GROMACS .gro file of C-alpha atoms in nm:
model
  499
    1MET     CA    1   6.118   7.146  11.141
    2LYS     CA    2   6.129   7.030  10.819
    3ASP     CA    3   6.213   6.683  10.690
    4ILE     CA    4   6.501   6.609  10.476
    5ASN     CA    5   6.326   6.541  10.135
    6TYR     CA    6   6.095   6.907  10.174
    7LEU     CA    7   6.387   7.122  10.261
    8ILE     CA    8   6.604   7.005   9.947
    9THR     CA    9   6.285   7.060   9.760
   10GLU     CA   10   6.273   7.414   9.954
   11LEU     CA   11   6.621   7.470   9.885
   12THR     CA   12   6.575   7.413   9.489
   13ASP     CA   13   6.267   7.602   9.447
   14TYR     CA   14   6.433   7.909   9.640
   15GLY     CA   15   6.736   7.854   9.398
   16CYS     CA   16   6.485   7.860   9.073
   17ALA     CA   17   6.253   8.099   9.258
   18ASN     CA   18   6.578   8.363   9.313
   19GLY     CA   19   6.731   8.307   8.994
   20LEU     CA   20   7.040   8.096   9.113
   21ILE     CA   21   6.958   7.827   8.903
   22GLU     CA   22   6.747   7.755   8.628
   23ASP     CA   23   6.443   7.459   8.592
   24GLU     CA   24   6.671   7.200   8.442
   25ASP     CA   25   6.920   7.213   8.734
   26ARG     CA   26   6.692   7.085   8.935
   27ILE     CA   27   6.818   6.729   8.942
   28TYR     CA   28   7.176   6.799   8.941
   29THR     CA   29   7.069   7.060   9.262
   30VAL     CA   30   6.932   6.747   9.414
   31ASN     CA   31   7.210   6.526   9.316
   32ARG     CA   32   7.515   6.723   9.495
   33LEU     CA   33   7.278   6.830   9.790
   34LEU     CA   34   7.202   6.485   9.859
   35GLU     CA   35   7.587   6.449   9.791
   36VAL     CA   36   7.685   6.750  10.091
   37LEU     CA   37   7.431   6.577  10.321
   38GLY     CA   38   7.551   6.210  10.366
   39THR     CA   39   7.235   6.042  10.208
   40ASP     CA   40   7.167   5.893   9.917
   41GLU     CA   41   6.756   5.873   9.943
   42TYR     CA   42   6.505   6.117   9.811
   43VAL     CA   43   6.182   6.161   9.760
   44TYR     CA   44   5.988   6.500   9.592
   45THR     CA   45   5.782   6.639   9.782
   46LYS     CA   46   5.544   6.921   9.753
   47ILE     CA   47   5.608   7.255   9.944
   48THR     CA   48   5.280   7.416  10.045
   49GLY     CA   49   5.163   7.761  10.220
   50GLU     CA   50   5.396   8.071  10.116
   51PRO     CA   51   5.795   8.054  10.111
   52ARG     CA   52   6.000   8.041  10.390
   53GLU     CA   53   6.283   8.309  10.433
   54LEU     CA   54   6.616   8.135  10.355
   55HIS     CA   55   6.766   8.160  10.684
   56LEU     CA   56   6.462   7.960  10.820
   57ILE     CA   57   6.531   7.679  10.579
   58LEU     CA   58   6.867   7.734  10.673
   59GLU     CA   59   6.818   7.652  11.010
   60ASP     CA   60   6.618   7.370  10.936
   61PHE     CA   61   6.926   7.199  10.741
   62ILE     CA   62   7.173   7.267  11.055
   63SER     CA   63   6.918   7.149  11.306
   64LEU     CA   64   6.953   6.765  11.137
   65GLN     CA   65   7.343   6.831  11.159
   66GLY     CA   66   7.365   6.815  11.560
   67ASP     CA   67   7.456   7.032  11.801
   68LEU     CA   68   7.720   7.229  11.610
   69THR     CA   69   7.909   7.557  11.717
   70ASN     CA   70   7.832   7.912  11.546
   71VAL     CA   71   8.147   7.875  11.306
   72GLN     CA   72   8.080   7.521  11.219
   73LYS     CA   73   7.674   7.677  11.153
   74ASP     CA   74   7.826   7.877  10.908
   75LEU     CA   75   8.088   7.687  10.722
   76PHE     CA   76   7.747   7.432  10.658
   77ASP     CA   77   7.522   7.661  10.546
   78THR     CA   78   7.723   7.765  10.298
   79LYS     CA   79   7.808   7.516  10.165
   80LEU     CA   80   7.501   7.457  10.086
   81MET     CA   81   7.470   7.782   9.920
   82GLY     CA   82   7.752   7.732   9.726
   83ILE     CA   83   7.556   7.464   9.545
   84ILE     CA   84   7.319   7.653   9.461
   85THR     CA   85   7.565   7.986   9.366
   86PRO     CA   86   7.654   7.998   9.008
   87PRO     CA   87   7.962   7.991   8.876
   88PRO     CA   88   8.176   8.311   8.826
   89SER     CA   89   8.189   8.332   8.439
   90VAL     CA   90   7.817   8.312   8.480
   91VAL     CA   91   7.823   8.578   8.742
   92THR     CA   92   8.036   8.817   8.543
   93GLY     CA   93   7.823   8.757   8.247
   94MET     CA   94   7.450   8.895   8.379
   95PHE     CA   95   7.699   9.183   8.506
   96ASP     CA   96   7.876   9.292   8.254
   97ALA     CA   97   7.558   9.229   7.984
   98ILE     CA   98   7.358   9.426   8.211
   99ARG     CA   99   7.598   9.687   8.247
  100GLU     CA  100   7.598   9.783   7.896
  101VAL     CA  101   7.226   9.975   7.981
  102SER     CA  102   7.329  10.121   8.314
  103SER     CA  103   7.596  10.066   8.576
  104LYS     CA  104   7.301  10.147   8.857
  105ASP     CA  105   7.098   9.832   8.695
  106ALA     CA  106   7.385   9.618   8.725
  107THR     CA  107   7.500   9.746   9.057
  108ASP     CA  108   7.122   9.659   9.190
  109TRP     CA  109   7.098   9.319   9.003
  110TYR     CA  110   7.417   9.243   9.161
  111TYR     CA  111   7.316   9.385   9.546
  112ASP     CA  112   7.048   9.149   9.533
  113PHE     CA  113   7.223   8.848   9.376
  114SER     CA  114   7.454   8.894   9.683
  115ARG     CA  115   7.187   8.889   9.923
  116ALA     CA  116   6.965   8.586   9.782
  117THR     CA  117   7.333   8.315   9.780
  118ASN     CA  118   7.312   8.451  10.179
  119TYR     CA  119   7.653   8.639  10.093
  120ILE     CA  120   7.511   8.896  10.244
  121ARG     CA  121   7.319   8.785  10.597
  122THR     CA  122   7.003   8.992  10.571
  123ASP     CA  123   6.835   8.816  10.859
  124ARG     CA  124   7.149   8.902  11.109
  125ILE     CA  125   7.154   9.258  10.956
  126ARG     CA  126   6.842   9.334  11.114
  127LYS     CA  127   6.947   9.276  11.433
  128ASP     CA  128   7.186   9.571  11.378
  129ILE     CA  129   7.041   9.898  11.637
  130LYS     CA  130   7.060  10.203  11.405
  131TRP     CA  131   6.924  10.550  11.488
  132LYS     CA  132   7.035  10.932  11.421
  133SER     CA  133   7.175  11.163  11.622
  134PRO     CA  134   7.067  11.565  11.579
  135THR     CA  135   7.439  11.744  11.616
  136GLU     CA  136   7.523  12.103  11.508
  137TYR     CA  137   7.756  11.909  11.236
  138GLY     CA  138   7.392  11.767  11.111
  139ASP     CA  139   7.211  11.432  11.181
  140ILE     CA  140   7.497  11.165  11.250
  141ASP     CA  141   7.424  10.788  11.167
  142ILE     CA  142   7.490  10.590  11.476
  143THR     CA  143   7.472  10.181  11.451
  144ILE     CA  144   7.522   9.882  11.730
  145ASN     CA  145   7.691   9.601  11.520
  146LEU     CA  146   7.541   9.301  11.601
  147SER     CA  147   7.485   9.088  11.281
  148LYS     CA  148   7.830   8.904  11.335
  149PRO     CA  149   7.769   8.594  11.575
  150GLU     CA  150   7.952   8.531  11.890
  151LYS     CA  151   8.249   8.355  11.894
  152ASP     CA  152   8.176   7.964  12.087
  153PRO     CA  153   8.410   7.888  12.342
  154ARG     CA  154   8.439   7.613  12.157
  155ASP     CA  155   8.528   7.760  11.836
  156ILE     CA  156   8.785   7.953  12.023
  157ALA     CA  157   8.928   7.616  12.165
  158ALA     CA  158   8.933   7.439  11.814
  159ALA     CA  159   9.065   7.764  11.629
  160GLY     CA  160   9.416   7.778  11.913
  161LYS     CA  161   9.452   7.435  11.817
  162ALA     CA  162   9.407   7.491  11.427
  163GLY     CA  163   9.707   7.499  11.208
  164SER     CA  164   9.804   7.807  11.033
  165SER     CA  165   9.727   7.874  10.670
  166SER     CA  166   9.854   8.106  10.427
  167TYR     CA  167   9.565   8.109  10.188
  168PRO     CA  168   9.440   8.250  10.071
  169LYS     CA  169   9.626   8.548  10.252
  170CYS     CA  170   9.355   8.749  10.368
  171LEU     CA  171   8.970   8.818  10.374
  172LEU     CA  172   8.993   9.040  10.086
  173CYS     CA  173   9.205   8.801   9.840
  174LEU     CA  174   9.081   8.716   9.553
  175GLU     CA  175   9.090   8.350   9.615
  176ASN     CA  176   8.845   8.393   9.875
  177GLU     CA  177   8.636   8.331   9.589
  178GLY     CA  178   8.427   7.946   9.672
  179TYR     CA  179   8.700   7.870   9.947
  180SER     CA  180   8.551   7.637  10.119
  181GLY     CA  181   8.681   7.797  10.475
  182THR     CA  182   8.797   7.717  10.767
  183LEU     CA  183   8.780   7.719  11.163
  184THR     CA  184   8.984   8.091  11.171
  185HIS     CA  185   8.865   8.186  10.773
  186PRO     CA  186   8.468   8.213  10.702
  187ALA     CA  187   8.285   7.975  10.392
  188ARG     CA  188   8.316   8.182  10.097
  189GLN     CA  189   8.110   7.903   9.853
  190ASN     CA  190   7.853   8.163   9.804
  191HIS     CA  191   8.100   8.411   9.740
  192ARG     CA  192   8.139   8.619   9.387
  193VAL     CA  193   8.367   8.909   9.267
  194ILE     CA  194   8.278   9.140   8.994
  195PRO     CA  195   8.617   9.286   8.783
  196VAL     CA  196   8.672   9.616   8.717
  197THR     CA  197   8.961   9.783   8.572
  198LEU     CA  198   9.069  10.123   8.792
  199ASP     CA  199   9.371  10.346   8.615
  200GLY     CA  200   9.527  10.045   8.434
  201ASP     CA  201   9.499   9.817   8.706
  202GLU     CA  202   9.273   9.577   8.799
  203TYR     CA  203   9.018   9.511   9.089
  204TYR     CA  204   8.707   9.333   9.178
  205LEU     CA  205   8.429   9.451   9.346
  206GLN     CA  206   8.173   9.334   9.598
  207TYR     CA  207   7.961   9.344   9.849
  208SER     CA  208   8.049   9.325  10.295
  209PRO     CA  209   7.857   9.062  10.443
  210TYR     CA  210   7.800   9.270  10.709
  211VAL     CA  211   7.658   9.585  10.556
  212TYR     CA  212   7.706   9.909  10.725
  213TYR     CA  213   7.517  10.130  10.490
  214ASN     CA  214   7.313  10.111  10.189
  215GLU     CA  215   7.490   9.846   9.937
  216HIS     CA  216   7.845   9.846  10.158
  217CYS     CA  217   8.079   9.781   9.857
  218ILE     CA  218   8.506   9.673   9.891
  219VAL     CA  219   8.690   9.730   9.586
  220PHE     CA  220   8.978   9.541   9.582
  221ASN     CA  221   9.324   9.491   9.422
  222LYS     CA  222   9.399   9.164   9.223
  223LYS     CA  223   9.740   9.170   9.385
  224HIS     CA  224   9.799   9.105   9.750
  225ILE     CA  225   9.996   9.455   9.833
  226PRO     CA  226  10.022   9.711  10.117
  227MET     CA  227   9.711  10.009  10.125
  228VAL     CA  228   9.859  10.349   9.962
  229ILE     CA  229   9.792  10.676   9.945
  230ASN     CA  230   9.912  10.872   9.656
  231ARG     CA  231   9.773  11.025   9.283
  232SER     CA  232   9.696  10.653   9.141
  233THR     CA  233   9.494  10.623   9.432
  234PHE     CA  234   9.303  10.937   9.382
  235ILE     CA  235   9.290  10.856   8.992
  236LYS     CA  236   9.121  10.486   9.088
  237LEU     CA  237   8.897  10.670   9.331
  238LEU     CA  238   8.730  10.975   9.059
  239SER     CA  239   8.753  10.679   8.826
  240PHE     CA  240   8.536  10.387   9.012
  241THR     CA  241   8.282  10.705   9.050
  242ALA     CA  242   8.289  10.771   8.695
  243GLN     CA  243   8.195  10.421   8.596
  244PHE     CA  244   7.948  10.415   8.913
  245PRO     CA  245   7.827  10.759   8.954
  246HIS     CA  246   7.541  10.667   9.218
  247TYR     CA  247   7.823  10.532   9.415
  248MET     CA  248   8.060  10.715   9.672
  249ILE     CA  249   8.395  10.555   9.749
  250GLY     CA  250   8.675  10.599   9.976
  251SER     CA  251   9.009  10.486  10.123
  252ASN     CA  252   9.085  10.409  10.458
  253ALA     CA  253   9.459  10.594  10.534
  254ASP     CA  254   9.777  10.370  10.536
  255LEU     CA  255   9.912  10.399  10.838
  256PRO     CA  256   9.817  10.260  11.151
  257ILE     CA  257   9.570  10.388  11.444
  258VAL     CA  258   9.470  10.707  11.166
  259GLY     CA  259   9.424  10.366  10.906
  260GLY     CA  260   9.147  10.091  10.860
  261SER     CA  261   9.201   9.688  11.015
  262ILE     CA  262   9.296   9.556  10.722
  263LEU     CA  263   9.642   9.772  10.572
  264SER     CA  264   9.811   9.466  10.447
  265HIS     CA  265   9.576   9.438  10.113
  266ASP     CA  266   9.478   9.752   9.868
  267HIS     CA  267   9.089   9.791   9.911
  268PHE     CA  268   8.804  10.082   9.900
  269GLN     CA  269   8.503  10.139  10.030
  270GLY     CA  270   8.215  10.269   9.875
  271GLY     CA  271   7.847  10.204   9.846
  272ASN     CA  272   7.488  10.382   9.743
  273TYR     CA  273   7.481  10.599  10.030
  274ILE     CA  274   7.464  10.928  10.134
  275PHE     CA  275   7.684  11.004  10.410
  276PRO     CA  276   7.649  11.285  10.680
  277MET     CA  277   7.967  11.450  10.567
  278ALA     CA  278   7.891  11.435  10.223
  279ARG     CA  279   7.619  11.681  10.337
  280ALA     CA  280   7.875  11.942  10.474
  281LYS     CA  281   7.879  12.253  10.355
  282TYR     CA  282   8.207  12.469  10.291
  283GLU     CA  283   8.284  12.630  10.497
  284THR     CA  284   8.591  12.904  10.349
  285THR     CA  285   8.678  12.802  10.021
  286PHE     CA  286   9.001  12.912   9.884
  287THR     CA  287   9.221  12.911   9.557
  288VAL     CA  288   9.575  12.686   9.515
  289ARG     CA  289   9.804  12.861   9.212
  290GLY     CA  290   9.780  12.683   8.875
  291PHE     CA  291   9.434  12.496   9.017
  292GLU     CA  292   9.217  12.756   8.962
  293ASP     CA  293   8.937  12.558   8.815
  294ILE     CA  294   8.902  12.351   9.090
  295THR     CA  295   8.715  12.487   9.403
  296ALA     CA  296   8.924  12.427   9.697
  297GLY     CA  297   8.795  12.494  10.069
  298ILE     CA  298   8.695  12.362  10.449
  299ILE     CA  299   8.345  12.197  10.474
  300LYS     CA  300   8.222  12.231  10.870
  301TRP     CA  301   8.331  11.907  11.021
  302PRO     CA  302   8.428  11.800  11.297
  303MET     CA  303   8.735  11.604  11.134
  304SER     CA  304   8.968  11.851  10.927
  305VAL     CA  305   8.874  11.784  10.580
  306ILE     CA  306   8.944  12.004  10.228
  307ARG     CA  307   8.717  11.888   9.984
  308LEU     CA  308   8.793  11.972   9.620
  309THR     CA  309   8.498  12.011   9.347
  310GLY     CA  310   8.624  11.986   8.952
  311THR     CA  311   8.477  11.835   8.629
  312ASN     CA  312   8.819  11.692   8.525
  313ALA     CA  313   8.969  11.372   8.721
  314SER     CA  314   9.308  11.436   8.639
  315ARG     CA  315   9.357  11.811   8.753
  316MET     CA  316   9.177  11.696   9.085
  317ALA     CA  317   9.414  11.376   9.142
  318ASP     CA  318   9.665  11.580   9.045
  319LEU     CA  319   9.596  11.894   9.305
  320ALA     CA  320   9.506  11.614   9.552
  321ASP     CA  321   9.844  11.476   9.520
  322MET     CA  322  10.001  11.801   9.570
  323ILE     CA  323   9.840  11.847   9.901
  324LEU     CA  324   9.878  11.507   9.983
  325HIS     CA  325  10.303  11.540   9.914
  326ALA     CA  326  10.239  11.888  10.066
  327TRP     CA  327  10.107  11.696  10.444
  328ARG     CA  328  10.337  11.449  10.442
  329ASP     CA  329  10.603  11.652  10.494
  330TYR     CA  330  10.457  11.962  10.713
  331THR     CA  331  10.525  12.034  11.038
  332ASP     CA  332  10.366  12.312  11.267
  333GLU     CA  333  10.521  12.248  11.638
  334GLU     CA  334  10.255  12.531  11.761
  335ALA     CA  335   9.976  12.293  11.647
  336PHE     CA  336  10.149  12.005  11.729
  337ILE     CA  337  10.120  11.831  11.395
  338LEU     CA  338  10.471  11.650  11.369
  339ALA     CA  339  10.595  11.495  11.019
  340ASP     CA  340  10.773  11.206  11.156
  341THR     CA  341  10.953  11.145  11.484
  342ASP     CA  342  11.246  10.948  11.445
  343GLY     CA  343  11.210  10.870  11.106
  344GLU     CA  344  10.855  10.743  11.154
  345PRO     CA  345  10.580  10.919  10.937
  346HIS     CA  346  10.294  11.071  11.116
  347ASN     CA  347  10.146  11.245  10.884
  348THR     CA  348   9.881  11.103  10.561
  349ILE     CA  349   9.536  11.172  10.430
  350THR     CA  350   9.151  11.002  10.414
  351PRO     CA  351   9.028  11.059  10.048
  352ILE     CA  352   8.657  11.012   9.932
  353ALA     CA  353   8.505  11.040   9.644
  354ARG     CA  354   8.195  11.106   9.492
  355VAL     CA  355   7.999  11.268   9.170
  356ASN     CA  356   7.771  11.547   9.349
  357SER     CA  357   7.425  11.654   9.229
  358ASP     CA  358   7.600  11.886   8.973
  359GLY     CA  359   7.728  11.607   8.807
  360ALA     CA  360   8.110  11.729   8.955
  361PHE     CA  361   8.339  11.584   9.122
  362GLU     CA  362   8.386  11.609   9.488
  363LEU     CA  363   8.674  11.492   9.642
  364ASP     CA  364   8.713  11.491  10.021
  365LEU     CA  365   9.066  11.496  10.153
  366VAL     CA  366   9.063  11.387  10.550
  367LEU     CA  367   9.386  11.539  10.695
  368ARG     CA  368   9.525  11.237  10.975
  369ASN     CA  369   9.827  11.180  11.229
  370ASN     CA  370   9.896  10.891  11.405
  371ILE     CA  371  10.161  11.064  11.684
  372THR     CA  372  10.151  10.955  12.005
  373THR     CA  373  10.237  11.035  12.385
  374ASP     CA  374  10.276  10.916  12.721
  375GLU     CA  375   9.898  11.112  12.789
  376HIS     CA  376   9.766  10.910  12.489
  377PRO     CA  377   9.955  10.635  12.386
  378LEU     CA  378   9.687  10.490  12.176
  379GLY     CA  379   9.676  10.790  11.969
  380VAL     CA  380   9.694  11.234  12.029
  381TYR     CA  381   9.423  11.226  11.750
  382HIS     CA  382   9.213  10.909  11.826
  383PRO     CA  383   8.934  10.849  12.089
  384HIS     CA  384   9.052  10.994  12.383
  385ALA     CA  385   9.037  10.782  12.735
  386GLN     CA  386   8.717  10.938  12.839
  387TYR     CA  387   8.513  10.817  12.526
  388HIS     CA  388   8.615  10.478  12.598
  389HIS     CA  389   8.320  10.381  12.771
  390ILE     CA  390   8.175  10.412  12.353
  391LYS     CA  391   8.416  10.381  12.174
  392LYS     CA  392   8.838  10.293  12.218
  393GLU     CA  393   8.856  10.163  11.822
  394ASN     CA  394   9.014  10.318  11.556
  395ILE     CA  395   8.844  10.634  11.344
  396GLY     CA  396   8.835  10.452  11.003
  397LEU     CA  397   8.673  10.555  10.688
  398ILE     CA  398   8.290  10.498  10.801
  399GLU     CA  399   8.344  10.673  11.094
  400VAL     CA  400   8.527  10.986  10.951
  401MET     CA  401   8.242  11.043  10.718
  402GLY     CA  402   7.955  11.042  11.033
  403LEU     CA  403   7.824  10.686  11.075
  404ALA     CA  404   7.960  10.561  11.406
  405ILE     CA  405   8.003  10.160  11.414
  406LEU     CA  406   7.950  10.116  11.821
  407PRO     CA  407   8.059   9.767  12.011
  408ALA     CA  408   7.760   9.527  12.092
  409ARG     CA  409   7.804   9.528  12.426
  410LEU     CA  410   7.661   9.838  12.402
  411LYS     CA  411   7.303   9.744  12.352
  412LYS     CA  412   7.242   9.559  12.692
  413GLU     CA  413   7.511   9.813  12.859
  414PHE     CA  414   7.262  10.118  12.693
  415SER     CA  415   6.928   9.937  12.856
  416ASP     CA  416   7.048   9.831  13.134
  417LEU     CA  417   7.183  10.211  13.224
  418ALA     CA  418   6.815  10.324  13.109
  419GLU     CA  419   6.654  10.097  13.417
  420ALA     CA  420   6.979  10.153  13.664
  421ILE     CA  421   6.876  10.517  13.628
  422GLU     CA  422   6.505  10.502  13.604
  423ALA     CA  423   6.519  10.316  13.947
  424HIS     CA  424   6.803  10.579  14.078
  425GLU     CA  425   7.047  10.326  14.186
  426ASP     CA  426   7.409  10.395  14.230
  427LEU     CA  427   7.566  10.357  13.869
  428SER     CA  428   7.950  10.302  14.040
  429SER     CA  429   7.863  10.016  14.213
  430ASP     CA  430   7.807   9.800  13.908
  431GLU     CA  431   8.091   9.723  13.795
  432THR     CA  432   7.974   9.699  13.393
  433LEU     CA  433   7.798  10.019  13.441
  434ALA     CA  434   8.015  10.248  13.668
  435LYS     CA  435   8.228  10.360  13.308
  436HIS     CA  436   7.930  10.498  13.204
  437ALA     CA  437   7.859  10.691  13.589
  438GLU     CA  438   8.062  11.000  13.502
  439TRP     CA  439   7.925  11.046  13.135
  440ALA     CA  440   7.537  10.950  13.251
  441CYS     CA  441   7.585  11.264  13.601
  442ASN     CA  442   7.737  11.531  13.304
  443LYS     CA  443   7.543  11.467  12.994
  444ILE     CA  444   7.180  11.273  13.082
  445LEU     CA  445   7.088  11.313  13.381
  446PRO     CA  446   7.078  11.683  13.371
  447ARG     CA  447   6.810  11.611  13.037
  448LEU     CA  448   6.579  11.415  13.204
  449ASN     CA  449   6.218  11.515  13.341
  450GLU     CA  450   6.128  11.395  13.707
  451GLY     CA  451   5.959  11.079  13.660
  452ALA     CA  452   6.115  11.049  13.310
  453SER     CA  453   6.037  10.600  13.196
  454VAL     CA  454   6.310  10.424  13.091
  455ASP     CA  455   6.200  10.442  12.707
  456GLU     CA  456   6.254  10.866  12.747
  457ILE     CA  457   6.599  10.777  12.902
  458LEU     CA  458   6.733  10.529  12.664
  459SER     CA  459   6.614  10.817  12.416
  460VAL     CA  460   6.803  11.012  12.577
  461ILE     CA  461   7.125  10.831  12.615
  462LYS     CA  462   7.109  10.736  12.252
  463ASP     CA  463   7.106  11.133  12.195
  464GLU     CA  464   7.412  11.184  12.389
  465ALA     CA  465   7.577  10.880  12.259
  466GLY     CA  466   7.548  11.023  11.907
  467ILE     CA  467   7.685  11.360  12.053
  468ALA     CA  468   7.986  11.144  12.224
  469PHE     CA  469   8.098  11.028  11.878
  470VAL     CA  470   8.080  11.409  11.732
  471GLU     CA  471   8.346  11.434  11.998
  472ILE     CA  472   8.514  11.162  11.936
  473LEU     CA  473   8.543  11.284  11.536
  474GLU     CA  474   8.707  11.611  11.718
  475CYS     CA  475   8.988  11.468  11.824
  476ALA     CA  476   9.053  11.281  11.584
  477GLY     CA  477   9.061  11.640  11.378
  478VAL     CA  478   9.398  11.752  11.311
  479TYR     CA  479   9.245  12.101  11.360
  480LYS     CA  480   9.019  12.184  11.637
  481ARG     CA  481   8.707  12.375  11.602
  482ASN     CA  482   8.823  12.659  11.807
  483ALA     CA  483   8.950  13.015  11.692
  484LYS     CA  484   9.337  12.894  11.729
  485GLY     CA  485   9.256  12.575  11.559
  486ARG     CA  486   9.124  12.744  11.256
  487GLU     CA  487   9.401  12.965  11.259
  488ALA     CA  488   9.655  12.691  11.211
  489PHE     CA  489   9.448  12.510  10.931
  490MET     CA  490   9.532  12.806  10.758
  491ARG     CA  491   9.845  12.802  10.831
  492PHE     CA  492   9.875  12.461  10.595
  493ILE     CA  493   9.637  12.602  10.303
  494ASP     CA  494   9.874  12.885  10.318
  495SER     CA  495  10.174  12.686  10.254
  496LEU     CA  496  10.022  12.512   9.988
  497ASN     CA  497  10.083  12.877   9.739
  498ALA     CA  498  10.433  12.900   9.921
  499GLN     CA  499  10.571  12.584   9.705
   0.00000   0.00000   0.00000
């Protein structure tokens, strides 16, 4: 481990090399670091060898602080990074200057900046396990999320004793920019956001600190107001893609069960990534009266998706809004589509916008319904109980588009499952693996050759996890992928021209 003088010089050099501070800021930066570190002595130490990765520098700083919990470590190293992170006005000015030449160059710069400040913790993201599974809908993306640090029991105990605070109101609020954090709220001294205007409203662009895909961004409303899907939502999504045509963007639905984890703050998610759903083709097309200039159709996808393609954003939003209102009020008891029960609304839409390779707007409208029953208390159009050993969480925007975010526990469970199968162990006798036993017997064992190795078994497990995820998406689809489901879907489509 390096001494404190070496580390201060090393972090200052890192800031200069990555454009976070200028050479004339060195003495100022050193003094700020001394203040935070609680020391008033510093001797310049020449750095030798190749520059180290940032996380190694920060880990050495943390080691000098004694026995810190995981939360305390994050609070401390973020405070250090805040010292070498330029203020919001400088960041916004740089972004806007680059954007005058190229919006893509601007987001490229901002993404690199967000990684350089350690707001995006690249060392943790590298731990995520990712693969693609071939399915009838094309390759599906799978990730086991390992980048979020586990809670230390000491953190849990301390958080339970900590007082509550309403500032910032949530993790998405603008007030997070520069916030020092608490035991229950992450530090954000190295967090900088970019203002954007959508349909006349003030929004801010940022990246997700735990990116699930390339340039995973969040666009949040300046105001702490609830999620809502309406015509303005469609305009805002299309406006964003017009301003940043290399990015897709979508919104979680605005109802519980089928919505995202934060419904209290209006926001979207996007990025520079082609999701599996974007590659899906039209299965059938149709025309909505009065909107002959827009191509509309149903795409081949496990969920129920209407795709609109056109060149006029206002017209696209008008048609999307018409479909939204029709769907909110639509009931088809034969297909178990109920618009509401006892006054509680069930129907909504998950919308996704992009600019396609021909330069036209595409707007995918995923039909959602959050009704529950005694048989399916978590949701009829939700992962069913037989899949809960893999995933029981809500199917949000990212999963809708074909990227499975699986829980961290599956890394060990899949590895242990492969070893147990290779050793011909009784899976039902293991408390952890018993939940996978039926799946393994029906889906995995029939695919294995005699004498299959652990690696070969694990490969099949991963493939079958991808297939299971597709079946989970089919659970979430309001219209099933069979003749009866297609017939019911077309009844809704036909109703659009009956209004």
